[in-house]
Coordinates of C-alpha atoms in Angstrom, one line a residue:
M14 CA 0.0 0.0 0.0
T15 CA 1.3 3.5 -0.9
D16 CA 1.6 6.0 1.9
I17 CA -0.3 9.2 1.2
Y18 CA -0.7 12.4 3.0
E19 CA -2.8 15.5 2.5
H20 CA -0.6 18.4 1.2
A21 CA -2.1 21.7 2.3
P22 CA 0.4 24.6 1.8
K23 CA -0.3 28.1 3.1
I24 CA -1.2 29.9 -0.1
W25 CA -0.1 33.6 -0.2
N26 CA -2.5 36.3 -1.1
A27 CA -1.8 39.5 -3.1
A28 CA -1.3 41.6 0.1
Q29 CA 1.4 39.2 1.4
L30 CA 3.2 39.3 -2.0
R31 CA 3.1 43.1 -2.1
E32 CA 4.5 43.3 1.4
A33 CA 7.3 40.9 0.6
L34 CA 8.3 42.9 -2.5
K35 CA 7.9 46.4 -1.1
D36 CA 11.7 47.1 -0.9
V37 CA 12.6 45.3 -4.1
P38 CA 13.7 47.6 -6.9
D39 CA 11.2 47.9 -9.9
D40 CA 13.8 46.4 -12.3
A41 CA 14.8 43.4 -10.2
P42 CA 14.0 40.0 -11.7
I43 CA 11.7 37.8 -9.7
H44 CA 12.9 34.3 -9.1
I45 CA 10.5 31.5 -8.2
G46 CA 11.5 28.2 -6.5
V47 CA 9.1 25.4 -7.4
A48 CA 9.2 22.4 -5.0
E49 CA 10.5 19.2 -6.6
D50 CA 8.1 17.2 -4.3
P51 CA 5.1 18.4 -2.3
G52 CA 6.3 20.5 0.6
D53 CA 10.0 20.1 -0.2
V54 CA 11.1 23.7 -0.6
D55 CA 14.7 22.8 0.2
G56 CA 14.8 20.8 -3.0
Y57 CA 13.5 23.2 -5.6
R58 CA 13.9 24.1 -9.2
D59 CA 14.8 27.7 -9.7
G60 CA 12.7 29.6 -12.2
V61 CA 12.0 33.2 -13.2
L62 CA 8.7 35.0 -13.4
V63 CA 7.8 35.6 -17.1
D64 CA 4.2 36.5 -17.1
V65 CA 0.9 36.9 -15.2
H66 CA -2.5 36.2 -16.6
Q67 CA -6.1 35.9 -15.2
V68 CA -6.7 32.2 -15.6
E69 CA -9.8 30.2 -15.1
N70 CA -9.0 27.4 -12.7
W71 CA -11.6 24.6 -12.6
W72 CA -11.9 21.4 -10.7
P73 CA -14.5 18.7 -10.0
V74 CA -16.3 19.5 -6.7
T75 CA -18.1 16.3 -6.2
A76 CA -18.2 12.7 -7.4
T77 CA -22.0 12.8 -7.7
T78 CA -24.0 12.4 -10.8
P79 CA -24.3 14.7 -12.7
E80 CA -20.7 15.7 -12.0
R81 CA -20.4 19.4 -11.1
T82 CA -17.4 21.6 -11.5
E83 CA -16.5 24.9 -10.1
S84 CA -14.3 27.5 -11.5
E85 CA -12.8 30.8 -10.5
E86 CA -10.6 33.3 -12.3
A87 CA -7.4 34.1 -10.4
P88 CA -4.1 35.8 -11.3
T89 CA -1.6 33.1 -12.2
L90 CA 2.1 33.7 -12.2
F91 CA 4.0 31.9 -15.0
A92 CA 7.6 30.8 -14.5
D93 CA 10.2 29.6 -17.0
W94 CA 13.7 28.2 -16.5
K95 CA 16.2 30.9 -15.6
P96 CA 18.4 32.4 -18.4
D97 CA 21.3 30.0 -19.0
T98 CA 22.6 27.6 -21.7
Y99 CA 20.8 24.3 -21.8
N100 CA 20.9 21.1 -23.9
R101 CA 18.2 21.1 -26.6
L102 CA 15.5 18.6 -25.7
D103 CA 14.4 16.1 -28.4

């Protein structure tokens, strides 16, 4: 049997992000560390912020019939690999 656990990270809101960035110069690049495994922020992939869009996120709410879904539009930060030289992927 596979061990499972519920991953429930504390998700930041816009006010927390603004407060964290208040002293950062306007032209400073924003780096984003994405956890390699749930909750493992010590082992992360470094990325850079490349865009922000309002994105409609949707998910199934129940397993009942008929299946319902809910959605919400939320600002979504998009990250890419940091500038460097990489091997071309096939």
